[in-house]
Coordinates of C-alpha atoms in Angstrom, one line a residue:
M399 CA -35.6 149.4 -82.0
S400 CA -31.7 147.1 -83.0
F401 CA -28.7 149.0 -83.4
L402 CA -27.8 147.1 -86.3
D403 CA -28.9 148.7 -89.5
T404 CA -31.5 146.3 -90.5
R405 CA -32.2 147.4 -94.2
V406 CA -28.8 145.7 -95.1
P407 CA -29.4 141.5 -95.3
A408 CA -26.2 139.0 -94.2
V409 CA -25.6 135.9 -96.3
L410 CA -23.9 133.2 -94.6
L411 CA -21.6 131.0 -96.4
R412 CA -20.9 127.5 -95.5
I413 CA -19.2 125.2 -98.5
D414 CA -18.6 122.3 -95.6
Q415 CA -21.3 120.0 -95.5
N416 CA -21.4 119.4 -91.9
P417 CA -25.1 119.8 -90.5
F418 CA -24.2 119.9 -87.2
H419 CA -22.3 123.0 -87.5
H420 CA -23.8 125.8 -84.6
G421 CA -21.5 127.9 -84.9
T422 CA -24.0 128.8 -88.3
L423 CA -27.3 128.6 -86.1
G424 CA -25.3 130.8 -83.6
A425 CA -24.7 133.6 -86.2
V426 CA -28.5 132.9 -87.9
R427 CA -30.0 133.7 -84.3
S428 CA -27.2 136.6 -83.5
L429 CA -28.4 138.3 -86.8
G430 CA -31.7 137.3 -86.9
R431 CA -32.9 138.5 -83.4
A432 CA -31.6 141.9 -84.3
G433 CA -34.2 142.3 -87.0
V434 CA -31.4 141.5 -89.9
E435 CA -32.5 139.6 -92.7
V436 CA -30.6 136.5 -93.1
H437 CA -30.0 134.6 -96.0
V438 CA -27.6 131.0 -95.7
V439 CA -25.9 129.6 -98.5
A440 CA -25.5 125.9 -97.2
D441 CA -26.6 122.7 -97.2
A442 CA -30.0 122.3 -96.1
V443 CA -31.2 118.8 -96.5
R444 CA -29.3 117.7 -93.3
S445 CA -29.4 120.7 -91.3
P446 CA -31.4 121.6 -88.4
V447 CA -29.9 125.2 -88.9
H448 CA -33.0 125.9 -91.7
R449 CA -35.6 125.2 -89.0
S450 CA -34.8 128.3 -87.0
R451 CA -37.4 130.9 -87.5
Y452 CA -34.6 134.0 -87.8
V453 CA -33.8 132.0 -91.6
H454 CA -35.3 134.2 -94.2
R455 CA -33.8 131.8 -96.7
M456 CA -31.9 128.7 -97.9
H457 CA -29.7 128.4 -101.1
P458 CA -28.2 125.7 -102.4
P459 CA -24.4 125.9 -101.4
P460 CA -21.5 125.7 -103.8
L461 CA -19.9 121.3 -104.0
P462 CA -17.1 121.0 -101.6
G463 CA -14.3 121.6 -103.3
A464 CA -15.5 124.0 -105.7
S465 CA -13.9 126.0 -107.6
P466 CA -13.2 129.7 -107.1
D467 CA -15.3 130.3 -110.4
D468 CA -18.0 128.5 -108.9
V469 CA -18.2 130.0 -105.7
L470 CA -18.9 133.5 -107.6
A471 CA -21.4 132.2 -109.7
V472 CA -23.5 131.1 -106.7
L473 CA -23.3 133.9 -104.5
R474 CA -24.4 136.2 -107.1
R475 CA -27.1 134.3 -108.0
V476 CA -28.0 135.6 -104.5
A477 CA -27.0 138.8 -104.7
G478 CA -29.4 138.4 -108.0
L479 CA -32.1 137.3 -105.6
I480 CA -32.0 139.7 -102.6
A481 CA -31.0 142.4 -104.9
R482 CA -29.5 144.8 -102.6
P483 CA -25.9 144.8 -101.2
A484 CA -25.9 142.4 -98.0
V485 CA -22.7 141.7 -95.2
L486 CA -21.2 138.8 -96.3
V487 CA -19.8 135.6 -93.7
P488 CA -18.1 133.3 -94.6
M489 CA -18.7 130.3 -91.9
D490 CA -15.3 127.7 -92.6
D491 CA -12.0 128.5 -93.8
A492 CA -13.2 127.1 -97.1
G493 CA -15.5 130.0 -97.2
A494 CA -12.8 132.8 -95.9
V495 CA -10.0 131.9 -98.2
A496 CA -12.5 131.9 -101.5
V497 CA -14.4 135.4 -100.4
A498 CA -10.9 136.6 -99.9
R499 CA -9.7 136.2 -103.2
L500 CA -12.7 137.2 -105.3
R501 CA -13.5 139.9 -103.2
D502 CA -13.1 142.5 -106.2
A503 CA -15.6 141.0 -107.8
L504 CA -17.9 140.5 -105.2
T505 CA -17.7 143.6 -103.0
P506 CA -20.3 145.6 -105.8
S507 CA -23.0 142.8 -104.3
Y508 CA -20.8 142.7 -101.1
L509 CA -20.0 144.4 -98.4
L510 CA -16.3 143.1 -96.8
P511 CA -13.7 143.7 -95.0
A512 CA -10.7 145.7 -96.7
M513 CA -7.1 143.5 -96.3
P514 CA -4.8 142.0 -98.9
P515 CA -6.6 138.9 -100.6
A516 CA -3.6 136.0 -99.9
L517 CA -4.3 136.5 -96.2
P518 CA -6.8 134.7 -95.4
E519 CA -5.2 131.7 -97.3
R520 CA -2.6 132.5 -94.8
V521 CA -3.3 132.7 -91.8
A522 CA -5.3 129.0 -92.9
D523 CA -2.4 127.5 -93.5
K524 CA -0.7 125.4 -90.8
A525 CA 2.4 124.8 -93.1
E526 CA 2.3 128.7 -92.9
L527 CA 1.2 129.7 -89.2
A528 CA 4.9 129.4 -87.9
A529 CA 6.3 132.6 -90.3
V530 CA 3.0 134.1 -89.3
C531 CA 3.6 133.4 -85.5
A532 CA 7.7 134.4 -86.1
S533 CA 6.3 138.1 -87.4
A534 CA 4.1 138.8 -84.8
D535 CA 6.5 137.9 -81.8
V536 CA 4.4 134.9 -81.1
P537 CA 4.9 131.3 -79.9
H538 CA 5.0 128.4 -82.1
P539 CA 5.5 124.5 -81.9
L540 CA 8.3 123.3 -83.8
T541 CA 7.1 122.7 -87.0
L542 CA 8.9 120.3 -90.0
V543 CA 7.0 120.1 -93.5
P544 CA 8.8 117.1 -95.1
D545 CA 9.2 116.6 -98.6
S546 CA 9.9 113.0 -98.4
A547 CA 8.4 109.8 -96.9
A548 CA 12.1 109.3 -95.4
E549 CA 12.6 112.9 -93.9
A550 CA 9.3 112.1 -92.3
A551 CA 10.5 109.6 -91.0
A552 CA 13.4 112.0 -89.8
A553 CA 11.5 114.6 -88.7
A554 CA 9.6 111.9 -86.4
R555 CA 13.2 111.0 -84.7
R556 CA 14.0 114.7 -84.5
L557 CA 10.4 116.2 -82.8
G558 CA 10.6 113.0 -80.4
L559 CA 7.1 111.2 -80.5
P560 CA 4.2 111.5 -80.1
L561 CA 3.7 114.4 -82.1
V562 CA 1.0 116.3 -84.8
A563 CA 0.8 115.8 -87.8
K564 CA -1.2 118.2 -89.6
W565 CA -2.7 118.4 -93.3
S566 CA -1.9 122.1 -94.0
R567 CA -4.8 122.8 -96.4
P568 CA -7.8 121.1 -94.2
W569 CA -10.3 122.2 -96.0
L570 CA -9.2 120.3 -99.3
L571 CA -9.2 116.8 -97.6
P572 CA -11.8 114.8 -99.8
A573 CA -15.2 113.3 -98.2
G574 CA -14.7 109.8 -97.4
S575 CA -11.0 110.3 -97.3
G576 CA -10.5 108.8 -93.8
L577 CA -8.0 111.7 -94.0
R578 CA -8.7 113.7 -90.6
S579 CA -6.9 117.6 -90.3
T580 CA -5.3 116.6 -87.5
V581 CA -4.3 113.3 -86.0
P582 CA -1.2 112.3 -83.3
V583 CA 2.1 110.3 -84.6
R584 CA 3.0 107.4 -82.7
S585 CA 5.7 105.9 -85.0
E586 CA 8.2 106.7 -87.7
Q587 CA 6.0 104.6 -89.7
Q588 CA 2.8 106.4 -89.3
A589 CA 4.9 109.0 -90.2
R590 CA 6.0 108.0 -93.7
E591 CA 2.3 106.2 -94.5
L592 CA 0.8 109.8 -94.0
Y593 CA 3.6 111.3 -96.1
L594 CA 2.4 109.2 -98.9
R595 CA -1.1 109.9 -98.7
T596 CA -0.6 113.5 -99.9
G597 CA -1.3 113.5 -103.2
E598 CA -4.9 112.6 -102.2
A599 CA -4.9 115.1 -99.4
G600 CA -4.6 118.2 -101.3
S601 CA -2.1 120.1 -99.3
R602 CA 1.1 119.8 -97.7
L603 CA 1.7 117.5 -94.3
L604 CA 3.2 119.0 -91.4
L605 CA 5.0 117.1 -88.3
Q606 CA 4.5 119.4 -84.8
A607 CA 5.8 118.9 -81.4
Y608 CA 3.4 117.9 -79.2
L609 CA 2.6 120.0 -76.5
P610 CA 0.5 117.7 -73.5
P611 CA -2.9 119.2 -72.7
G612 CA -4.1 119.4 -69.2
P613 CA -5.7 121.7 -67.0
D614 CA -6.3 125.3 -68.2
R615 CA -4.2 124.3 -70.7
D616 CA -5.7 124.9 -73.8
W617 CA -7.2 128.4 -74.7
F618 CA -9.4 129.9 -77.7
F619 CA -9.7 134.2 -78.3
H620 CA -12.6 135.4 -80.7
G621 CA -12.5 139.2 -81.6
Y622 CA -13.2 141.8 -84.8
A623 CA -10.6 143.8 -85.9
D624 CA -12.6 146.7 -87.8
H625 CA -11.3 148.6 -90.5
A626 CA -8.9 150.6 -88.2
G627 CA -7.5 147.9 -87.1
T628 CA -8.3 147.6 -84.1
V629 CA -9.6 144.3 -81.7
R630 CA -13.0 144.6 -80.8
A631 CA -15.7 142.4 -79.3
G632 CA -15.4 138.8 -78.3
G633 CA -12.4 138.0 -75.8
P634 CA -10.1 135.3 -74.8
G635 CA -11.9 132.0 -73.4
R636 CA -10.7 128.4 -71.4
K637 CA -11.4 125.3 -73.1
Q638 CA -13.3 123.4 -70.1
L639 CA -14.0 119.9 -72.3
A640 CA -13.4 119.1 -76.0
W641 CA -14.8 116.4 -77.9
P642 CA -13.1 114.0 -78.7
R643 CA -11.9 114.3 -75.3
G644 CA -8.1 115.8 -75.2
A645 CA -8.1 117.4 -78.6
G646 CA -11.2 118.6 -81.1
L647 CA -13.9 121.2 -80.9
T648 CA -14.8 122.8 -77.2
A649 CA -18.2 121.2 -76.2
V650 CA -17.9 123.1 -73.3
G651 CA -16.2 127.1 -73.1
R652 CA -16.4 129.9 -70.1
W653 CA -15.1 133.3 -70.8
T654 CA -11.8 133.7 -68.5
P655 CA -9.9 136.7 -68.9
N656 CA -6.5 136.6 -70.0
P657 CA -4.0 139.4 -70.8
Q658 CA -1.8 137.4 -72.2
V659 CA -4.1 135.3 -75.1
R660 CA -5.2 139.0 -75.6
A661 CA -1.9 141.0 -76.4
A662 CA -1.3 137.3 -78.3
A663 CA -4.0 138.1 -80.4
E664 CA -3.2 141.7 -80.9
R665 CA 0.0 141.7 -82.1
L666 CA -1.0 139.0 -84.6
V667 CA -3.7 141.3 -85.8
D668 CA -1.2 144.4 -86.0
A669 CA 2.0 142.7 -87.0
L670 CA -1.3 141.3 -90.7
G671 CA -2.9 144.1 -90.7
Y672 CA -5.5 141.5 -90.4
R673 CA -9.5 142.9 -90.6
G674 CA -12.0 141.1 -90.0
V675 CA -14.0 137.9 -87.2
L676 CA -10.7 135.7 -86.3
D677 CA -10.9 132.5 -84.3
L678 CA -7.4 131.6 -82.5
D679 CA -6.7 128.4 -80.7
F680 CA -3.9 128.6 -77.7
R681 CA -1.7 125.8 -76.2
R682 CA -0.2 127.1 -72.7
C683 CA 2.8 124.7 -72.4
G684 CA 3.2 123.3 -69.0
T685 CA 7.2 123.7 -68.6
T686 CA 7.3 127.1 -70.0
G687 CA 3.7 128.6 -69.2
R688 CA 4.4 130.0 -72.9
Y689 CA 1.0 130.2 -75.1
H690 CA 1.5 128.5 -78.0
L691 CA -0.8 129.7 -81.2
L692 CA -2.0 126.2 -83.2
D693 CA -4.9 127.7 -85.2
F694 CA -5.4 130.9 -87.0
N695 CA -9.0 130.6 -88.5
P696 CA -10.3 133.8 -90.9
R697 CA -13.9 133.4 -89.6
P698 CA -16.1 133.0 -86.8
G699 CA -15.3 130.6 -84.6
A700 CA -18.4 128.2 -84.0
Q701 CA -18.6 129.1 -79.9
F702 CA -18.4 132.7 -81.1
R703 CA -21.7 133.6 -78.8
L704 CA -20.0 132.7 -75.8
F705 CA -18.8 136.1 -76.0
A706 CA -21.8 137.9 -75.7
D707 CA -21.0 141.1 -74.0
G708 CA -23.7 143.6 -71.8
A709 CA -24.4 145.6 -75.1
G710 CA -25.3 142.2 -76.7
L711 CA -22.4 142.8 -79.0
D712 CA -20.2 139.6 -80.7
V713 CA -18.1 139.6 -83.2
V714 CA -20.8 138.6 -86.0
R715 CA -22.5 141.8 -85.2
A716 CA -18.8 143.6 -85.1
L717 CA -18.8 142.7 -88.2
H718 CA -21.9 144.0 -89.6
L719 CA -21.7 147.2 -87.4
D720 CA -18.7 148.2 -88.6
L721 CA -19.4 147.5 -92.5
T722 CA -22.4 149.5 -92.6
G723 CA -21.0 152.2 -90.7
R724 CA -22.7 152.3 -87.5
P725 CA -20.8 152.5 -84.0
L726 CA -20.0 149.5 -82.1
P727 CA -21.8 149.8 -78.4
A728 CA -18.8 149.4 -75.4
G729 CA -20.0 146.8 -73.2
A730 CA -19.2 145.1 -70.7
P731 CA -17.2 141.5 -70.5
V732 CA -19.3 138.7 -68.7
P733 CA -16.6 136.9 -67.6
G734 CA -17.6 133.4 -66.6
R735 CA -20.3 133.1 -69.1
T736 CA -20.0 129.3 -70.8
F737 CA -21.4 128.2 -73.6
V738 CA -22.1 124.5 -74.5
V739 CA -23.1 122.2 -77.0
E740 CA -25.5 119.6 -75.7
N741 CA -25.0 116.7 -77.8
Y742 CA -20.8 116.0 -77.1
A743 CA -21.8 117.2 -73.1
P744 CA -25.4 117.0 -72.5
L745 CA -24.7 116.5 -68.2
A746 CA -23.2 120.3 -68.7
A747 CA -26.2 121.2 -70.3
L748 CA -27.8 120.7 -67.0
R749 CA -25.4 122.1 -64.6
T750 CA -26.2 125.5 -63.4
A751 CA -24.6 128.9 -64.5
P752 CA -23.9 131.5 -61.8
A753 CA -22.7 134.2 -64.7
G754 CA -24.6 132.8 -68.0
R755 CA -25.2 130.1 -70.1
E756 CA -25.6 129.8 -74.1
L757 CA -26.5 126.3 -75.6
A758 CA -25.3 126.1 -78.7
W759 CA -28.7 124.4 -79.8
Y760 CA -31.3 125.0 -77.9
A761 CA -33.2 128.7 -77.1
R762 CA -36.1 129.3 -75.8
D763 CA -37.0 131.4 -79.2
D764 CA -36.6 129.5 -81.2
R765 CA -36.6 125.8 -80.6
G766 CA -36.5 123.7 -83.8
P767 CA -33.4 124.0 -84.8
G768 CA -32.7 121.9 -81.1
W769 CA -35.4 119.7 -81.7
A770 CA -33.6 118.6 -84.8
M771 CA -30.7 118.8 -83.5
W772 CA -31.7 115.2 -81.2
A773 CA -33.5 113.9 -83.9
Q774 CA -30.6 114.1 -86.3
W775 CA -28.8 113.2 -83.7
C776 CA -30.1 109.6 -82.1
R777 CA -30.1 108.8 -85.7
H778 CA -26.8 109.2 -86.1
V779 CA -25.8 107.1 -83.0
S780 CA -27.9 104.7 -83.6
R781 CA -26.1 104.2 -87.2
R782 CA -22.5 104.2 -85.8
L783 CA -23.7 101.8 -82.7
R784 CA -24.4 99.3 -85.7
E785 CA -21.6 99.7 -87.8
R786 CA -19.3 99.1 -84.6
I787 CA -21.5 96.1 -84.0
G788 CA -21.3 94.7 -87.7
A789 CA -17.3 95.7 -87.2
G790 CA -17.3 93.4 -84.7
T791 CA -18.9 90.8 -85.4
A792 CA -17.4 90.6 -89.5
A793 CA -14.7 89.0 -90.6
P794 CA -10.6 90.9 -89.7
V795 CA -9.8 93.3 -92.6
P796 CA -6.9 95.2 -93.4
A797 CA -6.0 98.2 -91.2
P798 CA -6.3 101.0 -93.7
R799 CA -3.0 103.6 -94.0
A800 CA -4.6 106.0 -91.7
A801 CA -3.1 105.3 -88.2
S802 CA -5.9 107.0 -86.5
P803 CA -9.6 106.7 -87.1
S804 CA -11.8 109.8 -89.2
L805 CA -14.7 111.5 -88.2
T806 CA -17.3 111.2 -90.3
D807 CA -18.7 114.3 -91.9
D808 CA -21.6 114.2 -89.0
E809 CA -19.3 114.3 -86.5
K810 CA -16.6 117.1 -87.8
A811 CA -16.7 120.6 -86.6
S812 CA -15.2 124.3 -86.9
S813 CA -13.8 125.1 -83.4

């Protein structure tokens, strides 16, 4: 018998059209295995998620860049088909921001955490994160927000090179623009050129002091802040392998106790009055040893299933339990448990894992998405190789204004 209220369905919302978003599949399996009816509002054309046996129904999503009214119309249409209240789980920042804005309009049909409607947008906005960290006494890399190309160059001189450039609201980046949410900057000219694309990016450019990567320096924390503000489920994890290497999503992660990371997460929740699922990224400074918050994602992280405890509780199940008025079981942590994304770390998927391991795509009880992913991934890699071979034989063309190559939509994934 499930400890979740199986009378209450769940609706997963993902506006981003990345077909390789394994976090959505993790949420489908987590809730579906517990007997919950799972509806997915996401792109079904290219995504292997629709092959999961635990998907009750796929629904067409809002288009990228959709207005709040468009998002509301889609969710109301889904609610009309379900015809009973459901737990709503945004799986990307765009969805989390839109749902928070629309909370009052959605609450007749959906169960949602109670928090200030502007808070998810504030924490997801990378230009606001410095103030968020200051309010909770959490370290954050020195960040400057230039108002002109000249100020961008001056900021590069002040911060020193290399530095990190970020767009404050990456969910607004237009598809096909070649712009990345985060890019290393190695010259003042590159900083100037990035600033000149601010209008195209749709949000402010910020320049941030660079904290070098290194062994045991990249950490994350996943948790669920319940109705009383207590952080439940989840835990701290260490990024053992990233894709792309040195910066990017977690390809291999390990559940690793870290009281400093947990304390920082709890301070943030308490200072902000945050409620719901959160995913935080930290980098430890090699000089001071302090953990700096790099990102605050107001939704489940893609590797949230790493933190399935001894009672089977994870942050998505915690959300469903709390919003349906059910107690959260007290399960024992499973330190040493690992999570592997097979298409980014295939060799790691073959190694032994004494403390247990979860794969992002393959599951014995749900094989369809794994097979579909590998078929699509092979086609994706073949296409990329053909493009590179073609580019190598073509005549030289002027370099694009963005100094670093962008990830394609197929390569993007939330951490």
